[in-house]
Structure formats: structure tokens, C-alpha cells
Tab-separated table of C-alpha atoms in Angstrom:
chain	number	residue	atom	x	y	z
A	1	UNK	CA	0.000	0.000	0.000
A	2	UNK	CA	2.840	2.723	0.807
A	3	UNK	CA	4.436	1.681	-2.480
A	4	UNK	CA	1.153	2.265	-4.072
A	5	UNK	CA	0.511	5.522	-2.553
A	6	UNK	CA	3.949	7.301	-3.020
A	7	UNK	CA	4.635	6.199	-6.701
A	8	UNK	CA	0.606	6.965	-7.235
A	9	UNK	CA	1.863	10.654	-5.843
A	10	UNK	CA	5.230	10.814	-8.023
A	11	UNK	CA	3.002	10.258	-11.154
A	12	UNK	CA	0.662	13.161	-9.757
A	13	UNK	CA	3.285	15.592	-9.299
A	14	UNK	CA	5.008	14.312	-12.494
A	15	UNK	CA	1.910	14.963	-14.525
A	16	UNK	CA	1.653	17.998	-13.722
A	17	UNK	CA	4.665	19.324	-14.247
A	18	UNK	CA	3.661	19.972	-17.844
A	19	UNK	CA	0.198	21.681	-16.436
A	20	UNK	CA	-1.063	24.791	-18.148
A	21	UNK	CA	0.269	27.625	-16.081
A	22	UNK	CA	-1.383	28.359	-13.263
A	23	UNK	CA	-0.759	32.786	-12.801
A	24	UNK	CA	0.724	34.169	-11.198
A	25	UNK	CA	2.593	30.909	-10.096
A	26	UNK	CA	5.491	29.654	-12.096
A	27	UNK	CA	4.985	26.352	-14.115
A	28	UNK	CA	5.844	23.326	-11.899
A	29	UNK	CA	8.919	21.591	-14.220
A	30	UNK	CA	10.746	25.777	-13.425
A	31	UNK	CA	9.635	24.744	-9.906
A	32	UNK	CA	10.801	21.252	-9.844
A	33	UNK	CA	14.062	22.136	-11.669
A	34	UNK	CA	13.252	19.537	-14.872
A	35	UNK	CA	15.946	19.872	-17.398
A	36	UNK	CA	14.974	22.730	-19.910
A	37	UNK	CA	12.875	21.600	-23.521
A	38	UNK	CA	15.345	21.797	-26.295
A	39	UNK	CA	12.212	22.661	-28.613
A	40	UNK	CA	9.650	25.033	-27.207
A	41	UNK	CA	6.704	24.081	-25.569
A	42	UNK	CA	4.443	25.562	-27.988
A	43	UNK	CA	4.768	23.125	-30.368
A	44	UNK	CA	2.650	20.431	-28.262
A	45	UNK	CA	-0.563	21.219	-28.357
A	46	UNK	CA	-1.975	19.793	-25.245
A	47	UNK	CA	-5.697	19.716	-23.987
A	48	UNK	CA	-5.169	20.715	-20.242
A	49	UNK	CA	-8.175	21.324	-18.089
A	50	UNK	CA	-8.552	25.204	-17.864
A	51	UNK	CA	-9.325	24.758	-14.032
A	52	UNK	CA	-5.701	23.633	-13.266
A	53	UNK	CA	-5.045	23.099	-9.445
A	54	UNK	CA	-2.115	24.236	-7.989
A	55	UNK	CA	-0.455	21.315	-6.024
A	56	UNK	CA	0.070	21.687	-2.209
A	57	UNK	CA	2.709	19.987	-0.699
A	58	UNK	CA	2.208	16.802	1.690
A	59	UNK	CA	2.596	16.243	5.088
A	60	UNK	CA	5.865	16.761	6.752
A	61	UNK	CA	7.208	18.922	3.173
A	62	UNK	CA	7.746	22.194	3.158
A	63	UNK	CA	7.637	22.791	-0.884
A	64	UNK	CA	6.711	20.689	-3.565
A	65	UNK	CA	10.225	20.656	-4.532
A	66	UNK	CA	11.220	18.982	-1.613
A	67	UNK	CA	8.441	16.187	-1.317
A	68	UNK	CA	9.688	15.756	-5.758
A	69	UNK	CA	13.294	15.379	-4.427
A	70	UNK	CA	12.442	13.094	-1.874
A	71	UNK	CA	10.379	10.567	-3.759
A	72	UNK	CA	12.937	10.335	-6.981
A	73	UNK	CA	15.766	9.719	-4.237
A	74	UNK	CA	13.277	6.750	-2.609
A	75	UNK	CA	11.725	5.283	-5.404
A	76	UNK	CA	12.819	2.771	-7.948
A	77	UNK	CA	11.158	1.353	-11.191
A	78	UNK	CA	11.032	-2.841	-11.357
A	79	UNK	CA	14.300	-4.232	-12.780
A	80	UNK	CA	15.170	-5.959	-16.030
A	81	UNK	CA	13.927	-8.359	-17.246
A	82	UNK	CA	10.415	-7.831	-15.529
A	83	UNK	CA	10.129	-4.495	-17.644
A	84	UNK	CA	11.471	-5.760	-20.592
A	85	UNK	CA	10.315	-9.540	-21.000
A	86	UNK	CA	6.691	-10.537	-21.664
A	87	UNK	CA	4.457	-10.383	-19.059
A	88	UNK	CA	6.167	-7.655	-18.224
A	89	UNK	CA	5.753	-6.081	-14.705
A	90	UNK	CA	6.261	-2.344	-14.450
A	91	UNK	CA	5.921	-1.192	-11.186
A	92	UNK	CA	7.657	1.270	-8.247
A	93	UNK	CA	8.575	0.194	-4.662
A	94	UNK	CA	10.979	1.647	-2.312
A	95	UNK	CA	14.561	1.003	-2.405
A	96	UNK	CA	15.782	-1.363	-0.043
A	97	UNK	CA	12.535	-2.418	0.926
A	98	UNK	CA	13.287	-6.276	1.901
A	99	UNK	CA	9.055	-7.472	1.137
A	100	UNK	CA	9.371	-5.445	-2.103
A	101	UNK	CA	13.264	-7.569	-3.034
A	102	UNK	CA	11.723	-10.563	-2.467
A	103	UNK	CA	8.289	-10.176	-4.748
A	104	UNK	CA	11.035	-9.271	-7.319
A	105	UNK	CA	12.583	-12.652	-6.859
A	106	UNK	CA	9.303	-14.053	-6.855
A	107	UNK	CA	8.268	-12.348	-9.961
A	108	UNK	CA	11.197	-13.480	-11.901
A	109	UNK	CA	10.216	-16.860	-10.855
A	110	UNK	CA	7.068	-16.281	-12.253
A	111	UNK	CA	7.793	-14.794	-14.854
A	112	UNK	CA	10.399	-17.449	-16.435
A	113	UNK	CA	7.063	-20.356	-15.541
A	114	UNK	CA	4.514	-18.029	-17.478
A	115	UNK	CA	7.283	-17.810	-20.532
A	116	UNK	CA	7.238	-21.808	-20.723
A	117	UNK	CA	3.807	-22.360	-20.478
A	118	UNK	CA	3.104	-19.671	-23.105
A	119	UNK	CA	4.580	-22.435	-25.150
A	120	UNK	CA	2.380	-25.321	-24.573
A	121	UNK	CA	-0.421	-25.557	-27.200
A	122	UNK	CA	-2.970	-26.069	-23.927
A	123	UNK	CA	-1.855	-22.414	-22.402
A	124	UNK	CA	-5.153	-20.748	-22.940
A	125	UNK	CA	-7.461	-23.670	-22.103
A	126	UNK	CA	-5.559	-24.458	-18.672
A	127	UNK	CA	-6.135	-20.519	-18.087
A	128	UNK	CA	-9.922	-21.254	-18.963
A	129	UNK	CA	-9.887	-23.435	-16.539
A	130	UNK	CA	-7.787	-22.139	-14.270
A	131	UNK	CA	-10.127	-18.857	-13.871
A	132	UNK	CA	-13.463	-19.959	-14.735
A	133	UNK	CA	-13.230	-23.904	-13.991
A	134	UNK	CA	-14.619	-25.118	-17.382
A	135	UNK	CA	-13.113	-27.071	-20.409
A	136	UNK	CA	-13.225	-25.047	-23.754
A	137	UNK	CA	-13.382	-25.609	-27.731
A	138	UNK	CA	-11.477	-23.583	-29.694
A	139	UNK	CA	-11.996	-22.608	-32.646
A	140	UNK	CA	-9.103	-23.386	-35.284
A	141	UNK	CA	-10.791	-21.122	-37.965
A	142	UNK	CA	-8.074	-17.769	-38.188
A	143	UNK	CA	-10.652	-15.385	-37.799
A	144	UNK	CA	-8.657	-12.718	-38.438
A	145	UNK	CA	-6.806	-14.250	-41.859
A	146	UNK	CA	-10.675	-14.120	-42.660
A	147	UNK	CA	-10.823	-10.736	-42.435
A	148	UNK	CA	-7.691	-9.833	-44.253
A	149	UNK	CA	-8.993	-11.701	-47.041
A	150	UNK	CA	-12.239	-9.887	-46.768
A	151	UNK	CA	-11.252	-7.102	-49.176
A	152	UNK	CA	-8.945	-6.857	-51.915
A	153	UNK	CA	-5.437	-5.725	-52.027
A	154	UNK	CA	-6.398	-2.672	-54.097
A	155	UNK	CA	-9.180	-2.216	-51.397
A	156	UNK	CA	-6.898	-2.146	-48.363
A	157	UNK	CA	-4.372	0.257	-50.555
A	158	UNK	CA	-7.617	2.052	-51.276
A	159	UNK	CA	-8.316	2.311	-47.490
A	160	UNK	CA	-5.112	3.126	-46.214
A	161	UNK	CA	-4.428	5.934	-48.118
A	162	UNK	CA	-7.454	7.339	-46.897
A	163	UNK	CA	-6.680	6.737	-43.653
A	164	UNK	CA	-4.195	8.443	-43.508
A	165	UNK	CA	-5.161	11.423	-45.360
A	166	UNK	CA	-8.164	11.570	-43.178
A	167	UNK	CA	-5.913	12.205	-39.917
A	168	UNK	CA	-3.461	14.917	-41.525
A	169	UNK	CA	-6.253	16.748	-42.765
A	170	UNK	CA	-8.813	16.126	-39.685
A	171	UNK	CA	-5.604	17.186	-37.412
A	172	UNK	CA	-5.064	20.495	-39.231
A	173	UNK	CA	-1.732	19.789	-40.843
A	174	UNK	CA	-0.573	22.629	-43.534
A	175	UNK	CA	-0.271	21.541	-47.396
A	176	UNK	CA	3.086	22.225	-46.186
A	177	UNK	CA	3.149	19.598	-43.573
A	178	UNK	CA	1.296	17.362	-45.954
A	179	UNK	CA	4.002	17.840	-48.484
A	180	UNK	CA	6.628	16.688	-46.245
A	181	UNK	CA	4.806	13.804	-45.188
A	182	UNK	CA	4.375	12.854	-48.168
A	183	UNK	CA	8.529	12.988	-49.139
A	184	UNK	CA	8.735	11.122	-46.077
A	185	UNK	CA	6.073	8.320	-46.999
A	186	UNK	CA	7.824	7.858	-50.702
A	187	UNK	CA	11.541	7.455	-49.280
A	188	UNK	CA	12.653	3.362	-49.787
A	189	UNK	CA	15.521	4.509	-47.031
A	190	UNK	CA	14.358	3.323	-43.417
A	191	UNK	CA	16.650	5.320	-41.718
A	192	UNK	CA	15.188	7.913	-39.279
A	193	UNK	CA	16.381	11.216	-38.192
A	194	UNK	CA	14.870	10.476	-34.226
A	195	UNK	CA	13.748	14.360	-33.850
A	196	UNK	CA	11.750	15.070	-31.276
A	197	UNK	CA	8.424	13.869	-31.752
A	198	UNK	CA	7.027	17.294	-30.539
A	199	UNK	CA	7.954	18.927	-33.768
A	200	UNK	CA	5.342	16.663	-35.766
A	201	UNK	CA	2.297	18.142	-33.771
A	202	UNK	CA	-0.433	19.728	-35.258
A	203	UNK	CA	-0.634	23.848	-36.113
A	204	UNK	CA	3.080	24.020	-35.660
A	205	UNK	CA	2.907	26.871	-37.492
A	206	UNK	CA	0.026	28.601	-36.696
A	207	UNK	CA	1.420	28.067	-33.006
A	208	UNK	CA	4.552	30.133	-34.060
A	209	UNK	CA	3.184	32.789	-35.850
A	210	UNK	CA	0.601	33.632	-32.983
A	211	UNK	CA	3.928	33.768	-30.500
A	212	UNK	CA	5.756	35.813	-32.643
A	213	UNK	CA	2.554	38.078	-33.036
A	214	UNK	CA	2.067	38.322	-29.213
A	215	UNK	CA	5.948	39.011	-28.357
A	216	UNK	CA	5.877	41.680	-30.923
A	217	UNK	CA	2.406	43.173	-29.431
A	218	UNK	CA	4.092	43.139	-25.645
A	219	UNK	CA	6.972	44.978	-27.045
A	220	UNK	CA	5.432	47.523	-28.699
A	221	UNK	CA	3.183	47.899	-25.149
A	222	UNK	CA	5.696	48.407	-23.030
A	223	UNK	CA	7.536	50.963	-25.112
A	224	UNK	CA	4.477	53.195	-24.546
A	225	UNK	CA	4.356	52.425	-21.119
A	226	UNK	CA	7.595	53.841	-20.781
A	227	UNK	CA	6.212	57.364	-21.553
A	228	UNK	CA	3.323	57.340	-18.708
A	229	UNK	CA	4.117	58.893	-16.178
A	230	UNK	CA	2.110	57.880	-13.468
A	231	UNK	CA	3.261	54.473	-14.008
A	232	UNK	CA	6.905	53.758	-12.244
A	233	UNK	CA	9.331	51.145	-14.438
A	234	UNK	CA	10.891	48.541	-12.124
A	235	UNK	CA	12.633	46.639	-14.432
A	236	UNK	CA	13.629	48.293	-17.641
A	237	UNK	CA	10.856	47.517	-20.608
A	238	UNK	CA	9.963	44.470	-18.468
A	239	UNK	CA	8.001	45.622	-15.698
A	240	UNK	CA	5.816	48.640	-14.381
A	241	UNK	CA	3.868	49.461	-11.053
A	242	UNK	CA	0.893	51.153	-11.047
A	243	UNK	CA	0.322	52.999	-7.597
A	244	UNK	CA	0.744	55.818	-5.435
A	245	UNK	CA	2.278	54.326	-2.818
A	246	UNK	CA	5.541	53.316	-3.710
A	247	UNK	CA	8.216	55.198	-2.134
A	248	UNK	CA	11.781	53.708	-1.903
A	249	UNK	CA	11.313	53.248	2.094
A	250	UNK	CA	8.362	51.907	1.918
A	251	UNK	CA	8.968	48.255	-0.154
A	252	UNK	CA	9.709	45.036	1.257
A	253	UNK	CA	12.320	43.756	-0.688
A	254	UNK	CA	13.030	40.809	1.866
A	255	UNK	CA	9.158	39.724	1.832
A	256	UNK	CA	9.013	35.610	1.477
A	257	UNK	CA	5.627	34.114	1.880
A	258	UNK	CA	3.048	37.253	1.968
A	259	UNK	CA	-1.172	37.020	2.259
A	260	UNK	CA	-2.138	38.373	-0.812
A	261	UNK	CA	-5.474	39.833	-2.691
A	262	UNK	CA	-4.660	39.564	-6.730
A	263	UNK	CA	-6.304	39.246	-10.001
A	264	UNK	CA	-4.761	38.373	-13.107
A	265	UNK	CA	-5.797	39.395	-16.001
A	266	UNK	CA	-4.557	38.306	-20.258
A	267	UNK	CA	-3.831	41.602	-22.676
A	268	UNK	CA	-7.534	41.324	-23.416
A	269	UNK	CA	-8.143	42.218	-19.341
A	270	UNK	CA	-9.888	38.859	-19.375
A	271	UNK	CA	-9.456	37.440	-15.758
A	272	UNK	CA	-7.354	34.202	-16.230
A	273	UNK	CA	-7.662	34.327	-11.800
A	274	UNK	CA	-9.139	35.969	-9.043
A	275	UNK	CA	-7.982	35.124	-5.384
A	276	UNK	CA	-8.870	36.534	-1.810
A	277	UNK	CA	-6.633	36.276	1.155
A	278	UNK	CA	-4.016	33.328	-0.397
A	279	UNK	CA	-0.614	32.374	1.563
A	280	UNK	CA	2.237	32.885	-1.603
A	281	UNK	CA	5.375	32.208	-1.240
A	282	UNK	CA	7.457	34.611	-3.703
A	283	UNK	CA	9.970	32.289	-4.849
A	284	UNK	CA	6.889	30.025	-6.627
A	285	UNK	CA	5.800	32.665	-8.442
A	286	UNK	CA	6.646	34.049	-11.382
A	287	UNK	CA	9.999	36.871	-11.509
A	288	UNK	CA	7.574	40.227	-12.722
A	289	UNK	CA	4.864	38.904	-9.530
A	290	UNK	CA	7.553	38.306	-6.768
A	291	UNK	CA	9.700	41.856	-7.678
A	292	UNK	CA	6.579	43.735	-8.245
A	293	UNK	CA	5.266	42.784	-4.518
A	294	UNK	CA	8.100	43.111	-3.126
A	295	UNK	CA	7.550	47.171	-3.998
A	296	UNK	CA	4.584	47.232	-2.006
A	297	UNK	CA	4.218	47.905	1.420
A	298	UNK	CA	1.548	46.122	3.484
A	299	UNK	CA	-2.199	47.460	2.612
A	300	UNK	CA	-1.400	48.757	-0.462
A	301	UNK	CA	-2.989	47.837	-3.575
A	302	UNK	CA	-1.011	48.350	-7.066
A	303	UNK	CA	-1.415	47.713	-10.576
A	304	UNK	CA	1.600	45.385	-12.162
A	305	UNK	CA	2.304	45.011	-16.253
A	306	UNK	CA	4.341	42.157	-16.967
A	307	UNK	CA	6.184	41.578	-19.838
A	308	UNK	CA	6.210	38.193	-20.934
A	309	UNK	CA	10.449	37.809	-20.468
A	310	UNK	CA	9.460	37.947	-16.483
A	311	UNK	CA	6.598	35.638	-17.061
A	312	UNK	CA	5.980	32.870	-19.110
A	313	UNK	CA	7.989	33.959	-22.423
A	314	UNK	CA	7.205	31.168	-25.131
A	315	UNK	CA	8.349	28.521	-23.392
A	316	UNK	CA	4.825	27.714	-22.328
A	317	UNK	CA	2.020	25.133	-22.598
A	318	UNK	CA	-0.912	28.624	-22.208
A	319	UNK	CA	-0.723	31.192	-25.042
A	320	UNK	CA	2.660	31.907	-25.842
A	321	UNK	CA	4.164	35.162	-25.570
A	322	UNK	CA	1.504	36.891	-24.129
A	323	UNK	CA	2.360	40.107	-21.171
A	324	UNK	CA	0.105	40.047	-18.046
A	325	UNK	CA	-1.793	42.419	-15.598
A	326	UNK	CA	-2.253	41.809	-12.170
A	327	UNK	CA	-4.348	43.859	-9.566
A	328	UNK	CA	-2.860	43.213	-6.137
A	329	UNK	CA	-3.401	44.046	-2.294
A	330	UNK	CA	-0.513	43.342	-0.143
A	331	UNK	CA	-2.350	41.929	2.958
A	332	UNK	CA	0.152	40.711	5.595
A	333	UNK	CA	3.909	39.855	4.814
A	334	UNK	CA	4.654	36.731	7.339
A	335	UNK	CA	7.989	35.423	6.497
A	336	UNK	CA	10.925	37.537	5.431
A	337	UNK	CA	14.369	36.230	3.507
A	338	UNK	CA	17.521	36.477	5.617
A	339	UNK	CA	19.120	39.305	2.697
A	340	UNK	CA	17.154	41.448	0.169
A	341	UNK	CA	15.888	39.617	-2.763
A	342	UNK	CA	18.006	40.105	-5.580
A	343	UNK	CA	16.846	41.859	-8.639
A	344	UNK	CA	15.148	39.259	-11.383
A	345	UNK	CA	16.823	39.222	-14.706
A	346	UNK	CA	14.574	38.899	-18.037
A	347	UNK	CA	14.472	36.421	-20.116
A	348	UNK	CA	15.914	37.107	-23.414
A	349	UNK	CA	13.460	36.609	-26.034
A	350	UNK	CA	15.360	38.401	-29.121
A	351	UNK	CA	15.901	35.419	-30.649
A	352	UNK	CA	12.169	34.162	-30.982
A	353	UNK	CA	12.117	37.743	-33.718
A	354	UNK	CA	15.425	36.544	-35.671
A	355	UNK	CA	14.121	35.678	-39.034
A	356	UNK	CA	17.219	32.674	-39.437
A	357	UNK	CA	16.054	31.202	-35.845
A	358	UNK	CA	12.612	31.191	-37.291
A	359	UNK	CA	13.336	29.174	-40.220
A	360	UNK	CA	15.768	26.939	-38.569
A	361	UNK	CA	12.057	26.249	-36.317
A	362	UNK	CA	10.022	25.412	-39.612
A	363	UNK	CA	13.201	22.885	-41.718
A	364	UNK	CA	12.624	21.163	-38.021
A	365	UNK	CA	9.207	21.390	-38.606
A	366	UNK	CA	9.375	19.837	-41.828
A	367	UNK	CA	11.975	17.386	-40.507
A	368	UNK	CA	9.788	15.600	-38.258
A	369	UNK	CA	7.060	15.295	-40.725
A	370	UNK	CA	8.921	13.434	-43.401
A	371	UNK	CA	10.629	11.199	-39.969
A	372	UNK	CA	6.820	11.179	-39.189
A	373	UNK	CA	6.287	9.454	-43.325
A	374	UNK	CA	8.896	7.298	-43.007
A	375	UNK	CA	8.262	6.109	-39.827
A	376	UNK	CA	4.469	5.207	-41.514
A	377	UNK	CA	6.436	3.604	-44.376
A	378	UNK	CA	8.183	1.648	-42.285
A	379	UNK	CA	5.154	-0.060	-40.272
A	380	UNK	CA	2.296	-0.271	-43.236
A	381	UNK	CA	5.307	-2.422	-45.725
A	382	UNK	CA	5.442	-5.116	-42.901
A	383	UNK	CA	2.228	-6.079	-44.683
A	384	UNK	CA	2.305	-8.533	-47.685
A	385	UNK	CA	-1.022	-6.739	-48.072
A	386	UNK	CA	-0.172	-3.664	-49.088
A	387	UNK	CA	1.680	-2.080	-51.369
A	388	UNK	CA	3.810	1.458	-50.486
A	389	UNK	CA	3.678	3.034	-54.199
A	390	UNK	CA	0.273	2.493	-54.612
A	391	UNK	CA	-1.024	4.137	-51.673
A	392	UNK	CA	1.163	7.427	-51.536
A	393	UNK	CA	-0.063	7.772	-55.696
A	394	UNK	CA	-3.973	7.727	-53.962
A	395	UNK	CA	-2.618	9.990	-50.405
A	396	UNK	CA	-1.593	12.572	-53.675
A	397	UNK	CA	-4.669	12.310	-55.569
A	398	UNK	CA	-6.568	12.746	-52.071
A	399	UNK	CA	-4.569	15.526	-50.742
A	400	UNK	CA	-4.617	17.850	-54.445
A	401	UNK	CA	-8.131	17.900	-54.363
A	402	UNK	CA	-9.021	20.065	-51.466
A	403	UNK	CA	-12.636	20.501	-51.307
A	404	UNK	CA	-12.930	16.753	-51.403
A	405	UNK	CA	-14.074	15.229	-47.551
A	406	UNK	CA	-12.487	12.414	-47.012
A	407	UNK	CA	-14.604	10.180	-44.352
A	408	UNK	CA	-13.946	6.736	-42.172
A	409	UNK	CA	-16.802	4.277	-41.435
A	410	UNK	CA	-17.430	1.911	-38.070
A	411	UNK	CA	-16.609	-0.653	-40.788
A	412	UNK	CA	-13.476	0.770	-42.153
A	413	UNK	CA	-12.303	1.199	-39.255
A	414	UNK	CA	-12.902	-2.000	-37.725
A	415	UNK	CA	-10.998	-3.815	-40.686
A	416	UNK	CA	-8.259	-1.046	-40.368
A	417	UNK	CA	-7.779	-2.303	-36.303
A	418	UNK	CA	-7.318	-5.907	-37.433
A	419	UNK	CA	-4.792	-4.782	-39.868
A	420	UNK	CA	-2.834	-2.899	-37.381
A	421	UNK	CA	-3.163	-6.119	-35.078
A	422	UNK	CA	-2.012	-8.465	-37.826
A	423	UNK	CA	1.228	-6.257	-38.566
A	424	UNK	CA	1.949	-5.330	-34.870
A	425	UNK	CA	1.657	-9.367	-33.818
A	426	UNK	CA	3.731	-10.617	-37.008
A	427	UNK	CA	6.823	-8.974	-36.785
């Protein structure tokens, strides 16, 4: 049961390390130190509940960083060959744990029994009757070499084609995209180039244009903010204050975990959250939130614009690029840092507007769609059914005609599933 619970909470925290953003709080891998995403976030277009919760930590932890730390340092994954070797058992115990050592040994036992009796010809009748306690018939007849044979060989070229058509134009991929797919699909060479999978996502490109479009609006904000004067800039072109009350005596630059009134709001001043009286600590939130508070004194209530280089930049699974506004009363300050906090340093984003670095992003792009072709190739030409020239010459006739739906039926699909079954169980 403790096993069970703590590797139950590492996959909790795990999973949402990659949670949409919840503001003003930083995102949770930032948090959790993960190693930073050689391709941006943006790319992965992931369907995250818009009512993300903000992880406390457990018992006896003081931060969610610490509870992370502690479970990675206690808990290990099943060792070959139980993760490797059919059955396979995948699961996470404690280290050093003397019950959880000897159901290893156990389960390597068991594991090495279950591989011989796979072998037997009687294997899934003595399970029959193992389980249920009754003696079964079975059926010689290959069902599913029935159903291969169902359809023709032109038929099943026919209906893989337009499979796959149907997802790259159901998923939104660019003629672009399609184009590259397609290059991908024709090549006889089965070598792959192993990009990151992340680059083959859907509106890729769409994704990066509407970044690049918010950056450039957040720049050209802040350089009028720069010429109002009742607003004070804290960090130059990065962050203002909005508030009367903000004399140099006054801040509390060593403020730590502070009981805090704050809405946050997108560029469109639509309220992405609203709290009332919430415990923060500074350090989890993001650099523009923590430095801008940290000008306040207690009982004030100021207006902060933050560019996106002090919040979420691009690197981001919420909309990319975008600067923030948050409305905040400084309630109570109850813990205070040893020394002054030291000044945050932007983000540089200058490279997300260099026109070279922007078409480096796209070749990748249209890298991982012609790895994401070949990789196709590779699997459909395990089957004696099907022939690779064929179907790209129908994907091209599908994909030139644009106004023409392409559409999957229950039965299509069904003999499409026993395809995939017959290829992924044959080789």
C-alpha cells in the first residue's frame, strides 16, 4: 500500500509538471528544476483542463520541490527483465525495501514459468480453466486471416491511403506539412532522423506565428508604457507598477511568503484568476509577480504590467508570448528572507524575432514530418497486403483535391484495427 501511494503521488506531481500555467505561479517543471525543452513548448498542443489546481505539498514537506526530491531519491522502477520480457511487470517500490526484493525474486520466478507455459499448445485452455473452472473448444478457424482476405489488395491500398489522409487533414496539418509527409512516406531509405516527436504536432505553425505576433504586441506595449508617467518602471521595458504608494522606504524587498489579494488578467483584461486572502510564497511565483510585490508595502494595492520575459515567455504550454496584468493588495507579509531579494533578470526573447532562428524552427518542422512518413512507411510495408507506391499515388490524388471530404466508417475502421493487429503481432 505505501508503495502504491507514493509512486501513485510521483506520477501526480510528475503529470503535472507539464500543467497549463497556473498565474501568477510559475509552471511546476521551473519549480521542480526539470531539465529545460530543447524545442519550445508551444509546439505540443496539449488539452489541459482550464481549471488547473495548484499542487500543495504533503505532510511533513515544506515545498513541492522537496516532497519531488524526496520521492525520486526513494523510489525505484522494477528491474530488467520484468520491464522488458513478456508479461512484463512495471511497477515502483521503495529502495531497499526487503518485502518489495523478495516479490522481485518471486516475480522473476514467475515470470520465467509463465514464458514456458506460453509455449504449450494447452496455455489458454488451462487458463480457462484455471479462472473460470470449465473445459473449452477452440476454434481453429483464423478469424482474423478471414478478415484480411475480406477485401482486396487494391481495397486495403484504397483504405489506407485514406486513412491516412483523413488524420493529416482532420488534425489540421498545412499543405506544407502534408508535403513533407508525403517525401517522407515515398523514401525506400528506413533510416530515421529520431527528432523530437514534438515537432510533428499539429498547427506548428500557426502556433509560431501567434507567439511571434504576441511578443511583438508586448513589445510595442511596453515601449508606450515607458512614456506614462504615473506608471513607475521597475525593471527596464519588463516591468511597471501602477500605484501611489511606492516610495523607496516603503517596499519590502526581503518579503518571502506574503497574504495576498490579486487578479490576473490576459492583454484582453480577461481574468485568467481571481484570489482573496491566499498564503504565496514569492519564490513560486513568477519573476515580474515576486519583484513587483516586493515594492509594495503592506495594505497597499497596485497595478503590475508584466512583460512576458518575467513571465511565461514562449516557453509555455498557455498562449505563448503573451504580457500580463495583475491587480494586487498586499495583505500581511509573514515570512521575510535572511538578505534582500536580488533583482530578477529577463528572459531574453530576441531570438524568438530573428528571421534565421525562425526558419531553422520550420526545416525542423518539416523534418519531423517526413521522420513522421517514413516512420508510416516503415510499419504499413510489414504487410504482404499492401503495397507502399500504390497508396502514396492515392494519399496525392486525395490531398490535391481540397474541397474533397475524405470520411472513415465503423466498418473501415474496424478492418483497419485488425490490420494494425495483424502487422503489430507478425513482426
Amino acid at each position: 500500500m505505501k508503495n502504491a501511494l507514493c509512486v501513485s503521488r510521483l506520477e501526480e506531481l510528475e503529470d503535472n509538471v507539464f500543467s497549463e500555467e497556473t498565474p501568477p505561479f510559475k509552471n511546476l517543471r521551473e519549480v521542480l528544476n526539470f531539465p529545460h525543452l530543447n524545442v519550445l513548448d508551444y509546439i505540443c498542443q496539449r488539452n489541459h483542463a482550464k481549471k488547473a489546481r495548484l499542487l500543495q505539498p504533503n505532510l511533513g514537506y515544506s515545498t513541492i520541490q522537496e516532497e519531488y526530491q524526496e520521492l525520486i531519491k526513494n523510489i525505484r522502477l522494477s528491474p530488467e527483465p520484468l520491464r522488458s520480457e513478456h508479461p512484463r511487470f512495471i511497477f515502483g517500490y521503495f529502495k531497499d525495501d526487503p518485502a518489495s526484493l523478495v516479490l522481485i525474486e518471486k516475480l522473476k520466478e514467475s515470470q520465467k514459468e509463465i514464458q514456458k507455459q506460453l509455449q504449450t499448445e494447452s496455455f489458454l485452455k488451462d487458463c480457462v480453466r484455471a479462472f473460470a473452472g470449465i473445459d473449452i473448444i477452440i476454434d481453429q478457424d483464423d478469424s482474423l486471416a478471414k478478415a484480411l482476405t475480406a477485401i482486396s489488395k487494391d481495397q486495403w491500398n484504397h483504405l489506407v491511403s485514406k486513412r491516412l489522409c483523413y488524420t493529416l487533414m482532420e488534425e489540421g496539418y498545412s499543405l506544407d506539412d502534408q508535403q513533407a509527409f508525403l517525401e517522407g512516406f515515398r523514401e525506400t531509405n528506413a533510416t530515421r532522423e529520431l527528432l523530437d516527436f514534438r515537432c510533428a504536432w499539429p498547427h506548428f505553425s500557426e502556433n509560431l506565428q501567434r507567439a511571434l505576433n504576441n511578443l511583438k504586441e508586448a513589445n510595442l506595449f511596453f515601449s508606450r508604457l515607458r512614456n506614462q508617467a504615473h506608471l513607475k518602471e521597475l525593471i527596464p521595458n519588463s516591468l511597471f507598477i501602477e500605484s501611489s504608494e511606492n516610495e523607496a522606504d516603503q517596499k519590502n524587498d526581503r518579503a518571502s511568503k506574503v497574504l495576498l489579494d490579486y487578479v490576473v488578467y490576459n492583454p484582453k483584461e480577461e481574468v485568467l484568476r481571481e484570489v482573496k486572502g491566499e498564503a504565496v510564497l514569492l519564490s513560486d511565483t513568477i519573476p515580474g509577480f515576486s519583484q513587483g510585490v516586493r515594492q509594495m508595502r503592506v495594505g497597499e494595492t497596485a497595478r503590475l504590467y508584466i512583460h512576458p520575459s518575467l513571465a511565461y515567455g514562449v516557453e509555455t504550454v498557455s498562449e505563448q508570448g503573451i504580457y500580463l496584468i495583475a491587480d494586487v493588495t498586499l495583505r500581511k507579509v509573514e515570512e521575510f528572507l535572511k538578505d534582500s531579494a536580488p533583482l530578477p533578470i529577463p528572459k531574453n526573447l530576441s531570438y524568438f524575432l530573428d528571421p534565421d532562428w525562425l526558419s531553422q524552427s520550420m526545416e525542423k518542422r518539416r523534418l519531423a514530418m517526413k521522420d513522421r512518413g517514413k516512420e508510416l512507411r516503415c510499419f504499413f510495408k510489414k504487410s504482404p497486403l499492401l503495397n507502399m507506391e500504390e497508396i502514396e499515388s492515392q494519399m496525392r490524388m486525395h490531398l490535391s483535391d481540397v474541397s474533397r471530404e475524405v470520411r472513415i466508417t465503423e466498418r473501415e475502421k474496424e478492418l483497419l484495427n485488425r490490420l494494425y493487429w495483424s502487422i503489430c503481432t507478425k513482426n
